[in-house]
Amino acid sequence: MRFGKRLREAIYAPWKDKYIDYAKLKSLLREDQSDDDGTPWTEEDEQRFCDEIFSNQLEKVAQFQQERFDALRERVDSTFEKLKELAPAEADKPPPKKGDISAQRLKELQAELDSITDEVNQLKKFSNINYTGFLKIVKKHDRKRGDRYRVRPTMQISLAKRPFNSEQGYAPLVNKLSIMYFAIRQQLEEGGEAPFDLGSQQETLNGERYTAHKFWVHPDNLLEVKTLILRHLPSLVYSDNTAKESDGNDTPAVTSLYCDSKDFALYSGKVDRESEASSLRLRWYGQLSNRPVIYIEKKTVDASGNSHESKFTIKDKWVKPFLEGEYSMERSVQKMERQGRPQEDIEDFKTAVSTTQEFVKEKKLSPLIRANYVRTAFQKPTDDRVRILIDTDLAFIREDTLDKDRPCRDPKDWHRTDIDSSNMSYPFSNINPGEISKFPYAVLELKLKEDGSRKRPTWVQDLMSSHLVHPVPRFSKFVHGVASLFEDYVNSLPFWLSDLGRDIRKDPQQAFEDEEQRRAQQADDVQAVGSLIGTKSGSYKMAQSSPLGKSYLSDRMATEAKAKATQRPQQSISEEVGESSGAGEASQEEEQPRGYGTLSSVLPSFSLSKYASARRGQSRIQLPEGVVKPTEWIKNAGELKVEPKVWLANERTFLKWQHICILQGSLALALYSAAGESSLAEIMGVVYTLIAAFAGFWGYSMLRVRRGMILERSGKDFDNMIGPMVISVALMAALVLNFIFQYQNAVKKWREYEGEHGYA
């Protein structure tokens, strides 16, 4: 279907005059005419086209979208206030019981919410179709007039400045609607799930439910993100041979081969968010020439965002027969039966195979696009509550046969042999530029296991809201690959394409302030209806440096001015902190402004004041009931077990010192014995003897000291540089002095010899 027809079918009648005038732009572009017709494209034509698309069409669409969005927000706020009126006025009163509130009023509010939700959906469709139209028309322009004028980069920047197709813009609105729906369902005894989070996606893996969040990471922030995660979760690497996670050093690429029909039915279903949007892919690790295990995975996402996946393994030689319906995994079933697998597992396997094969046959699927990337996983081996995946070096490659004259893949095979036979890897230099698209960022996916008894880890929440990551809800490699390589074949584009035209890096302070504002607003919304649904108010607590604090900026500016005007020592606080005076001193500490740039202003928990020290001392001794203060360190508890290599290392060091002692003593004894009448030789012999004696004494003393440290499980350092330095300096000084004395003696003898023989 051509985009012009798709646009006419998608128009919402009440807003028909507010859509992009695609036909007018095509007429201005003179798409059906060529320069050979005698009407060349002039500067005036270009100016007329740009004025129309940027000044008229884009402004018209963006302004209408903003007006409707503001009106929807006002309706949501008004409905929210009506719902708050049904809650008890006092927070300590119990929530109203089901049936106490008029069902008619609740149904009226629910009808209003339904109306708002319908308009939100229409507005999102309006934004999506217009966004696609602008990108389509500028691509036609650049293809036809791109030899002199290119406007696509300018359009991408303009769309990024007017994010009417951004998912993040609708998130606060949808989240507030979700809270109100939840409260009304509870009172109408309809049950229902907890409020839905637009920025997450529900997944079911191995019977467990997870909440998935997806982000982009700029290459400049990638190392910082990885090191931040490594402080809490170990890194796992995918093995090339086993296709499982291991701690090896190899990091083979992951290949996902996505399938779709010639009319891109699966792609359209995911972009348009149909009730049952499915996808099918073949995935393997490493090079296909190494014959790795291939996974066939079918994933289905429903309208509420819940994801369900079924998969099974297959050998590469059976992939094409399976896709063509000639092979139904009979050999695998027979193998499972020979192995004595439970009948339930065999039936589940048959069901997964049959449903997948019927899905392929019904949709007429074939391999369409390949995604190649390097994946790093972060997860505790025995704890799957938090799992983080980072995909880097992401590249999309066409695998289709849409062009019969120049197919990207041999129609007789299920994959590109030019890539797999030659073990081609990133950056795929031998692939035609029109057949590959390289993604500029890393993709981070965070999966949190749903467990009502545990809260989300603080460090995870901080990472998700930090300036290091850019949230992209519902990001899909399959959707992005098709949108970037098959733009001429599809009539809908994902919302996140506009973010590729701008820098996703953020100012840390601005990101922190925005997140604080979002958390505070969310806490207010939950608290407003919390008494109605019988839940506690939000547990949001602003940070010490939150911009929402009443006197944060004023206190900081006053502190700086005061520090410049006069430097007064801080009044000391008594070290005796008792129960009666603890509260008063706590308020005194909080009211006292901290100097900007000091340790306490940057890290409040590391304050060096006497009050803070006393409070930390109190917190250390306040143990839970039934817990007693330990009398010794855990490392000192239990039976003493020292490995033999520790004793042998200590004795080996002692023997080395004795070796130095004997060697030095032998040298000193030989020098003293051969001295004869030379007093200098006798003196040097005595000096070397003293050095040898010191070496022997030092070696024995260190043997005893280190033995005691081993028995005490001491955490002190075992090295000691005093002995080696004394021996080295003494030997160096003795050698220098010996050389000087011998030189002076030689000079004296030479002069006496000259005097006796009468040399001038």
Short mmCIF file of C-alpha atoms in Angstrom, two decimals, residues 285-750:
data_model
loop_
_atom_site.label_atom_id
_atom_site.label_comp_id
_atom_site.label_asym_id
_atom_site.label_seq_id
_atom_site.Cartn_x
_atom_site.Cartn_y
_atom_site.Cartn_z
CA TYR A 285 25.99 -17.31 18.93
CA GLY A 286 29.28 -17.01 17.09
CA GLN A 287 29.88 -17.94 13.46
CA LEU A 288 27.39 -20.18 11.70
CA SER A 289 30.26 -22.13 10.15
CA ASN A 290 31.02 -23.52 13.63
CA ARG A 291 27.56 -25.12 13.61
CA PRO A 292 26.22 -23.58 16.81
CA VAL A 293 22.86 -24.36 18.33
CA ILE A 294 20.11 -22.38 16.57
CA TYR A 295 17.08 -21.18 18.50
CA ILE A 296 13.73 -20.54 16.83
CA GLU A 297 11.86 -18.04 19.00
CA LYS A 298 8.31 -16.77 18.62
CA LYS A 299 7.39 -13.81 20.80
CA THR A 300 3.92 -12.34 21.19
CA VAL A 301 3.17 -8.99 22.82
CA ASP A 302 -0.42 -8.17 23.73
CA ALA A 303 -2.05 -4.76 23.89
CA SER A 304 -1.13 -4.22 27.56
CA GLY A 305 2.55 -4.82 26.90
CA ASN A 306 2.79 -8.36 28.28
CA SER A 307 5.22 -10.54 26.36
CA HIS A 308 5.10 -14.33 25.96
CA GLU A 309 7.82 -16.37 24.29
CA SER A 310 8.12 -19.95 23.04
CA LYS A 311 11.32 -21.37 21.62
CA PHE A 312 13.09 -24.58 20.68
CA THR A 313 16.42 -25.57 19.13
CA ILE A 314 17.10 -26.80 15.62
CA LYS A 315 20.11 -27.72 13.49
CA ASP A 316 21.05 -25.50 10.59
CA LYS A 317 20.42 -28.22 7.98
CA TRP A 318 16.77 -28.49 9.06
CA VAL A 319 15.97 -24.76 9.12
CA LYS A 320 14.91 -24.41 5.48
CA PRO A 321 12.75 -27.60 5.49
CA PHE A 322 11.11 -26.40 8.69
CA LEU A 323 10.29 -22.95 7.27
CA GLU A 324 8.88 -24.56 4.14
CA GLY A 325 6.74 -26.97 6.18
CA GLU A 326 8.57 -30.11 5.04
CA TYR A 327 10.00 -31.00 8.46
CA SER A 328 8.25 -30.86 11.82
CA MET A 329 11.09 -31.79 14.19
CA GLU A 330 10.26 -35.49 14.16
CA ARG A 331 13.88 -36.43 14.87
CA SER A 332 13.97 -34.24 17.97
CA VAL A 333 10.76 -35.79 19.25
CA GLN A 334 12.16 -39.29 18.74
CA LYS A 335 15.34 -38.30 20.57
CA MET A 336 13.36 -37.00 23.52
CA GLU A 337 11.40 -40.23 23.68
CA ARG A 338 14.61 -42.31 23.63
CA GLN A 339 16.02 -40.21 26.46
CA GLY A 340 12.97 -40.93 28.58
CA ARG A 341 11.88 -37.31 28.86
CA PRO A 342 8.53 -36.70 30.61
CA GLN A 343 5.53 -36.91 28.33
CA GLU A 344 4.47 -33.43 29.39
CA ASP A 345 7.75 -31.94 28.11
CA ILE A 346 7.38 -33.80 24.82
CA GLU A 347 3.82 -32.50 24.35
CA ASP A 348 4.93 -28.94 25.15
CA PHE A 349 7.70 -29.27 22.58
CA LYS A 350 5.26 -30.56 19.94
CA THR A 351 2.89 -27.70 20.71
CA ALA A 352 5.61 -25.08 20.35
CA VAL A 353 6.77 -26.59 17.06
CA SER A 354 3.30 -26.92 15.56
CA THR A 355 2.14 -23.41 16.55
CA THR A 356 5.34 -21.87 15.20
CA GLN A 357 5.13 -23.77 11.93
CA GLU A 358 1.46 -22.86 11.48
CA PHE A 359 2.36 -19.24 12.21
CA VAL A 360 5.05 -19.32 9.49
CA LYS A 361 2.66 -20.87 6.99
CA GLU A 362 -0.24 -18.54 7.82
CA LYS A 363 1.81 -15.34 7.60
CA LYS A 364 4.02 -16.58 4.72
CA LEU A 365 7.16 -15.67 6.59
CA SER A 366 10.72 -15.76 5.32
CA PRO A 367 14.05 -14.36 6.61
CA LEU A 368 14.05 -10.60 6.13
CA ILE A 369 16.71 -8.89 8.24
CA ARG A 370 19.69 -9.81 10.38
CA ALA A 371 20.75 -8.10 13.60
CA ASN A 372 24.36 -8.72 14.66
CA TYR A 373 25.68 -7.52 18.02
CA VAL A 374 27.99 -8.31 20.93
CA ARG A 375 26.12 -8.98 24.17
CA THR A 376 27.34 -8.63 27.73
CA ALA A 377 25.11 -9.87 30.54
CA PHE A 378 25.23 -8.80 34.18
CA GLN A 379 23.60 -11.12 36.72
CA LYS A 380 24.38 -12.91 39.94
CA PRO A 381 24.69 -16.64 39.20
CA THR A 382 22.17 -17.66 41.85
CA ASP A 383 19.96 -14.57 41.82
CA ASP A 384 17.82 -13.71 38.80
CA ARG A 385 15.93 -10.80 40.35
CA VAL A 386 18.01 -8.26 38.43
CA ARG A 387 19.39 -8.98 34.98
CA ILE A 388 21.03 -6.40 32.71
CA LEU A 389 21.97 -6.86 29.05
CA ILE A 390 24.16 -4.50 27.03
CA ASP A 391 24.37 -4.94 23.26
CA THR A 392 27.19 -3.16 21.42
CA ASP A 393 28.43 -3.08 17.80
CA LEU A 394 24.83 -3.42 16.65
CA ALA A 395 24.40 -3.70 12.88
CA PHE A 396 21.33 -4.51 10.75
CA ILE A 397 21.75 -6.31 7.41
CA ARG A 398 19.17 -7.08 4.76
CA GLU A 399 18.41 -10.76 4.16
CA ASP A 400 15.41 -10.38 1.88
CA THR A 401 14.60 -11.48 -1.66
CA LEU A 402 12.12 -8.69 -2.44
CA ASP A 403 14.06 -7.65 -5.52
CA LYS A 404 13.93 -10.68 -7.79
CA ASP A 405 16.66 -9.31 -10.05
CA ARG A 406 19.10 -8.47 -7.25
CA PRO A 407 18.18 -10.46 -4.14
CA CYS A 408 20.28 -9.91 -1.03
CA ARG A 409 20.11 -13.62 -0.25
CA ASP A 410 20.02 -16.69 -2.42
CA PRO A 411 16.30 -17.65 -2.62
CA LYS A 412 17.31 -21.31 -2.37
CA ASP A 413 18.92 -20.80 1.05
CA TRP A 414 17.63 -19.44 4.36
CA HIS A 415 20.60 -17.16 5.15
CA ARG A 416 23.29 -15.10 3.42
CA THR A 417 26.12 -17.42 2.56
CA ASP A 418 28.41 -14.53 1.60
CA ILE A 419 28.45 -13.52 5.28
CA ASP A 420 28.40 -16.87 7.04
CA SER A 421 30.71 -18.81 4.72
CA SER A 422 33.45 -16.18 4.97
CA ASN A 423 32.97 -15.65 8.74
CA MET A 424 32.39 -11.95 8.12
CA SER A 425 32.11 -9.88 11.27
CA TYR A 426 31.56 -6.30 12.41
CA PRO A 427 31.93 -3.74 10.81
CA PHE A 428 31.00 -5.82 7.68
CA SER A 429 33.12 -3.78 5.31
CA ASN A 430 32.27 -5.95 2.29
CA ILE A 431 28.51 -5.39 2.53
CA ASN A 432 26.95 -2.84 0.18
CA PRO A 433 26.15 0.41 2.03
CA GLY A 434 22.48 0.17 1.05
CA GLU A 435 22.17 -3.26 2.68
CA ILE A 436 23.52 -2.41 6.14
CA SER A 437 22.63 0.05 8.90
CA LYS A 438 24.90 0.51 11.92
CA PHE A 439 23.27 1.61 15.15
CA PRO A 440 25.19 4.50 16.77
CA TYR A 441 24.49 3.61 20.42
CA ALA A 442 24.62 0.64 22.75
CA VAL A 443 21.30 -0.89 23.81
CA LEU A 444 20.78 -1.57 27.51
CA GLU A 445 17.92 -3.81 28.63
CA LEU A 446 17.14 -4.10 32.32
CA LYS A 447 14.91 -6.96 33.49
CA LEU A 448 13.49 -6.95 37.01
CA LYS A 449 11.78 -10.00 38.40
CA GLU A 450 8.33 -9.25 39.77
CA ASP A 451 8.41 -9.91 43.50
CA GLY A 452 5.98 -8.03 45.68
CA SER A 453 8.01 -8.71 48.83
CA ARG A 454 11.08 -6.84 47.60
CA LYS A 455 11.63 -3.29 46.49
CA ARG A 456 13.59 -2.25 43.45
CA PRO A 457 17.29 -1.83 44.38
CA THR A 458 18.27 1.79 44.90
CA TRP A 459 21.25 1.58 42.56
CA VAL A 460 18.99 0.26 39.78
CA GLN A 461 16.61 3.17 40.23
CA ASP A 462 19.53 5.61 40.21
CA LEU A 463 20.88 4.10 36.99
CA MET A 464 17.51 4.26 35.26
CA SER A 465 17.07 7.93 36.13
CA SER A 466 20.67 9.03 35.58
CA HIS A 467 22.10 11.10 32.73
CA LEU A 468 24.05 8.08 31.52
CA VAL A 469 21.11 6.37 29.81
CA HIS A 470 18.37 7.50 27.45
CA PRO A 471 15.03 5.71 28.02
CA VAL A 472 13.43 4.23 24.89
CA PRO A 473 10.29 2.29 25.93
CA ARG A 474 9.29 -0.58 23.64
CA PHE A 475 12.45 -0.33 21.56
CA SER A 476 12.71 -3.29 19.18
CA LYS A 477 15.71 -4.32 17.10
CA PHE A 478 13.39 -5.88 14.54
CA VAL A 479 11.30 -2.72 14.17
CA HIS A 480 14.32 -0.43 14.01
CA GLY A 481 16.11 -2.59 11.45
CA VAL A 482 13.09 -2.66 9.14
CA ALA A 483 12.46 1.07 9.55
CA SER A 484 16.07 1.95 8.72
CA LEU A 485 16.54 -0.42 5.75
CA PHE A 486 13.02 -0.78 4.30
CA GLU A 487 11.67 2.74 4.69
CA ASP A 488 10.30 2.70 1.13
CA TYR A 489 8.31 -0.47 1.84
CA VAL A 490 6.56 0.53 5.09
CA ASN A 491 4.04 3.24 5.91
CA SER A 492 4.64 3.58 9.66
CA LEU A 493 7.83 4.47 11.48
CA PRO A 494 8.68 4.06 15.20
CA PHE A 495 8.70 7.10 17.44
CA TRP A 496 12.33 6.77 18.51
CA LEU A 497 13.74 7.61 15.07
CA SER A 498 13.51 11.30 15.91
CA ASP A 499 15.93 10.77 18.81
CA LEU A 500 18.63 9.58 16.40
CA GLY A 501 18.86 13.09 14.97
CA ARG A 502 19.94 14.66 18.25
CA ASP A 503 22.52 14.18 20.97
CA ILE A 504 21.13 11.90 23.68
CA ARG A 505 23.74 12.94 26.21
CA LYS A 506 22.31 14.95 29.11
CA ASP A 507 23.54 17.44 31.63
CA PRO A 508 23.88 15.54 34.95
CA GLN A 509 22.35 18.29 37.06
CA GLN A 510 19.42 18.80 34.70
CA ALA A 511 18.75 15.06 34.54
CA PHE A 512 18.79 14.88 38.34
CA GLU A 513 16.36 17.78 38.70
CA ASP A 514 13.96 16.34 36.11
CA GLU A 515 13.94 12.98 37.87
CA GLU A 516 13.32 14.57 41.25
CA GLN A 517 10.40 16.50 39.76
CA ARG A 518 8.98 13.33 38.18
CA ARG A 519 9.24 11.32 41.40
CA ALA A 520 7.62 14.07 43.42
CA GLN A 521 4.73 14.38 40.96
CA GLN A 522 4.23 10.62 40.89
CA ALA A 523 4.24 10.47 44.69
CA ASP A 524 1.64 13.25 44.82
CA ASP A 525 -0.60 11.39 42.39
CA VAL A 526 -0.39 8.15 44.35
CA GLN A 527 -0.96 9.95 47.63
CA ALA A 528 -3.99 11.79 46.26
CA VAL A 529 -5.90 8.56 45.58
CA GLY A 530 -4.08 6.38 48.11
CA SER A 531 -6.73 6.82 50.76
CA LEU A 532 -9.39 5.90 48.24
CA ILE A 533 -7.87 2.54 47.29
CA GLY A 534 -6.64 1.76 50.79
CA THR A 535 -2.90 2.09 50.26
CA LYS A 536 -0.31 4.10 52.09
CA SER A 537 0.88 7.39 50.73
CA GLY A 538 3.91 7.56 48.51
CA SER A 539 7.25 6.94 50.17
CA TYR A 540 9.08 9.54 48.10
CA LYS A 541 11.80 11.39 49.96
CA MET A 542 13.60 14.15 48.18
CA ALA A 543 17.38 14.14 48.05
CA GLN A 544 19.41 16.56 50.14
CA SER A 545 20.31 18.63 47.08
CA SER A 546 16.94 18.27 45.37
CA PRO A 547 15.77 21.41 43.58
CA LEU A 548 12.36 20.75 45.11
CA GLY A 549 13.74 21.58 48.53
CA LYS A 550 12.31 24.87 49.72
CA SER A 551 15.60 26.57 50.62
CA TYR A 552 18.19 24.60 48.70
CA LEU A 553 19.42 27.35 46.37
CA SER A 554 18.91 30.17 48.87
CA ASP A 555 20.79 28.31 51.59
CA ARG A 556 23.65 27.54 49.25
CA MET A 557 23.94 31.12 48.00
CA ALA A 558 23.71 32.48 51.55
CA THR A 559 26.43 30.09 52.65
CA GLU A 560 28.74 31.19 49.84
CA ALA A 561 28.18 34.87 50.60
CA LYS A 562 28.72 34.33 54.28
CA ALA A 563 31.93 32.39 53.67
CA LYS A 564 33.32 35.19 51.52
CA ALA A 565 32.41 37.94 53.98
CA THR A 566 33.76 36.37 57.12
CA GLN A 567 35.41 33.14 58.13
CA ARG A 568 34.11 32.05 61.49
CA PRO A 569 34.91 28.73 63.05
CA GLN A 570 32.04 26.35 63.32
CA GLN A 571 30.71 26.01 66.81
CA SER A 572 31.51 22.67 68.32
CA ILE A 573 28.77 20.33 69.34
CA SER A 574 28.93 18.35 72.51
CA GLU A 575 30.16 14.81 72.14
CA GLU A 576 27.73 13.64 74.81
CA VAL A 577 24.63 12.83 72.80
CA GLY A 578 21.83 11.41 74.92
CA GLU A 579 18.30 10.44 74.18
CA SER A 580 16.92 13.68 75.63
CA SER A 581 19.15 16.01 73.60
CA GLY A 582 19.42 13.97 70.41
CA ALA A 583 16.39 15.53 68.71
CA GLY A 584 17.41 19.09 69.51
CA GLU A 585 20.94 18.64 68.27
CA ALA A 586 19.64 16.90 65.17
CA SER A 587 17.55 19.93 64.28
CA GLN A 588 20.52 22.19 65.00
CA GLU A 589 22.66 20.17 62.62
CA GLU A 590 20.01 20.26 59.91
CA GLU A 591 19.41 24.00 60.20
CA GLN A 592 23.10 24.82 60.10
CA PRO A 593 23.96 25.49 56.41
CA ARG A 594 26.75 23.45 54.94
CA GLY A 595 29.47 25.18 52.97
CA TYR A 596 29.21 24.56 49.25
CA GLY A 597 32.13 22.44 48.10
CA THR A 598 32.80 20.91 51.51
CA LEU A 599 32.76 17.18 52.14
CA SER A 600 29.46 17.34 54.01
CA SER A 601 27.76 19.23 51.15
CA VAL A 602 28.81 16.70 48.55
CA LEU A 603 28.45 13.56 50.69
CA PRO A 604 26.13 14.42 53.61
CA SER A 605 26.46 10.95 55.11
CA PHE A 606 30.22 11.48 55.49
CA SER A 607 29.98 14.58 57.70
CA LEU A 608 32.97 14.97 60.01
CA SER A 609 31.14 16.97 62.69
CA LYS A 610 31.15 15.66 66.27
CA TYR A 611 27.39 15.33 66.18
CA ALA A 612 27.51 13.15 63.08
CA SER A 613 30.28 11.05 64.61
CA ALA A 614 28.23 10.54 67.77
CA ARG A 615 25.16 9.63 65.75
CA ARG A 616 27.15 7.09 63.77
CA GLY A 617 28.42 5.67 67.05
CA GLN A 618 24.86 5.34 68.30
CA SER A 619 23.72 3.66 65.11
CA ARG A 620 26.45 1.09 65.48
CA ILE A 621 25.33 -0.01 68.94
CA GLN A 622 21.58 -0.07 68.24
CA LEU A 623 21.28 -3.73 67.33
CA PRO A 624 18.02 -5.54 66.50
CA GLU A 625 16.25 -7.53 69.17
CA GLY A 626 17.89 -10.90 69.75
CA VAL A 627 21.23 -9.81 68.25
CA VAL A 628 24.19 -9.38 70.61
CA LYS A 629 27.32 -7.40 69.99
CA PRO A 630 30.12 -9.73 68.79
CA THR A 631 33.15 -10.13 71.05
CA GLU A 632 35.59 -10.88 68.22
CA TRP A 633 35.92 -10.41 64.51
CA ILE A 634 34.40 -13.05 62.26
CA LYS A 635 37.81 -13.61 60.69
CA ASN A 636 39.19 -14.56 64.11
CA ALA A 637 36.39 -16.97 64.96
CA GLY A 638 36.70 -20.72 64.55
CA GLU A 639 39.65 -23.04 64.33
CA LEU A 640 42.95 -21.64 63.09
CA LYS A 641 43.86 -23.15 59.73
CA VAL A 642 46.97 -21.90 57.98
CA GLU A 643 47.95 -23.26 54.60
CA PRO A 644 51.42 -24.86 54.44
CA LYS A 645 52.53 -22.46 51.72
CA VAL A 646 52.19 -19.56 54.18
CA TRP A 647 54.62 -21.19 56.67
CA LEU A 648 56.98 -22.22 53.90
CA ALA A 649 57.02 -18.69 52.49
CA ASN A 650 58.00 -17.30 55.90
CA GLU A 651 60.75 -19.89 56.33
CA ARG A 652 61.98 -19.34 52.79
CA THR A 653 62.40 -15.64 53.51
CA PHE A 654 64.34 -16.47 56.69
CA LEU A 655 66.68 -18.79 54.75
CA LYS A 656 67.36 -16.01 52.22
CA TRP A 657 68.45 -13.70 55.01
CA GLN A 658 70.71 -16.41 56.43
CA HIS A 659 72.22 -16.85 52.98
CA ILE A 660 73.09 -13.14 52.90
CA CYS A 661 74.51 -13.37 56.42
CA ILE A 662 76.79 -16.33 55.61
CA LEU A 663 77.93 -14.84 52.30
CA GLN A 664 78.73 -11.48 53.89
CA GLY A 665 80.42 -13.12 56.90
CA SER A 666 82.64 -15.26 54.63
CA LEU A 667 83.71 -12.16 52.72
CA ALA A 668 84.48 -10.32 55.95
CA LEU A 669 86.48 -13.24 57.39
CA ALA A 670 88.55 -13.62 54.19
CA LEU A 671 89.26 -9.89 54.07
CA TYR A 672 90.30 -9.77 57.74
CA SER A 673 92.55 -12.84 57.44
CA ALA A 674 94.37 -11.49 54.37
CA ALA A 675 94.83 -8.01 55.82
CA GLY A 676 98.33 -8.63 57.16
CA GLU A 677 99.78 -5.32 58.31
CA SER A 678 97.06 -3.29 56.51
CA SER A 679 94.93 -1.61 59.11
CA LEU A 680 92.41 -0.51 56.46
CA ALA A 681 91.68 -4.12 55.48
CA GLU A 682 91.19 -5.05 59.10
CA ILE A 683 88.72 -2.19 59.59
CA MET A 684 86.73 -3.12 56.48
CA GLY A 685 86.66 -6.74 57.59
CA VAL A 686 85.16 -5.68 60.93
CA VAL A 687 82.56 -3.48 59.15
CA TYR A 688 81.48 -6.33 56.86
CA THR A 689 81.23 -8.59 59.88
CA LEU A 690 78.85 -6.19 61.59
CA ILE A 691 76.70 -6.03 58.44
CA ALA A 692 76.54 -9.82 58.29
CA ALA A 693 75.57 -10.00 61.96
CA PHE A 694 72.79 -7.47 61.38
CA ALA A 695 71.47 -9.52 58.44
CA GLY A 696 71.32 -12.65 60.57
CA PHE A 697 69.62 -10.85 63.45
CA TRP A 698 67.08 -9.14 61.14
CA GLY A 699 66.15 -12.38 59.39
CA TYR A 700 65.51 -14.21 62.68
CA SER A 701 63.53 -11.33 64.20
CA MET A 702 61.28 -11.01 61.14
CA LEU A 703 60.69 -14.76 61.23
CA ARG A 704 59.31 -14.44 64.77
CA VAL A 705 57.28 -11.29 64.02
CA ARG A 706 55.61 -12.71 60.92
CA ARG A 707 54.89 -15.98 62.66
CA GLY A 708 52.99 -14.06 65.31
CA MET A 709 51.06 -12.09 62.67
CA ILE A 710 50.01 -15.35 60.99
CA LEU A 711 48.77 -16.83 64.26
CA GLU A 712 46.85 -13.64 65.10
CA ARG A 713 45.25 -13.43 61.61
CA SER A 714 46.58 -9.91 61.47
CA GLY A 715 45.47 -7.66 58.64
CA LYS A 716 48.69 -5.65 58.71
CA ASP A 717 51.18 -5.66 55.85
CA PHE A 718 53.86 -8.34 56.02
CA ASP A 719 56.49 -6.34 54.19
CA ASN A 720 59.10 -4.28 56.06
CA MET A 721 61.61 -2.13 54.19
CA ILE A 722 63.86 -1.18 57.15
CA GLY A 723 66.14 -4.23 57.04
CA PRO A 724 66.74 -4.27 53.26
CA MET A 725 67.38 -0.52 53.25
CA VAL A 726 69.91 -0.75 56.13
CA ILE A 727 71.81 -3.60 54.43
CA SER A 728 71.83 -1.83 51.07
CA VAL A 729 72.98 1.54 52.44
CA ALA A 730 75.63 -0.05 54.67
CA LEU A 731 77.09 -2.14 51.83
CA MET A 732 77.07 0.84 49.48
CA ALA A 733 78.79 3.07 52.07
CA ALA A 734 81.40 0.40 52.87
CA LEU A 735 82.22 -0.12 49.21
CA VAL A 736 82.54 3.63 48.57
CA LEU A 737 84.75 4.16 51.60
CA ASN A 738 86.88 1.13 50.67
CA PHE A 739 87.38 2.55 47.18
CA ILE A 740 88.33 6.00 48.54
CA PHE A 741 90.86 4.60 51.04
CA GLN A 742 92.44 2.31 48.47
CA TYR A 743 92.67 5.16 45.98
CA GLN A 744 94.37 7.44 48.53
CA ASN A 745 96.80 4.66 49.46
CA ALA A 746 97.68 4.10 45.79
CA VAL A 747 98.30 7.81 45.23
CA LYS A 748 100.54 7.96 48.29
CA LYS A 749 102.64 5.01 47.13
CA TRP A 750 102.97 6.52 43.64
#
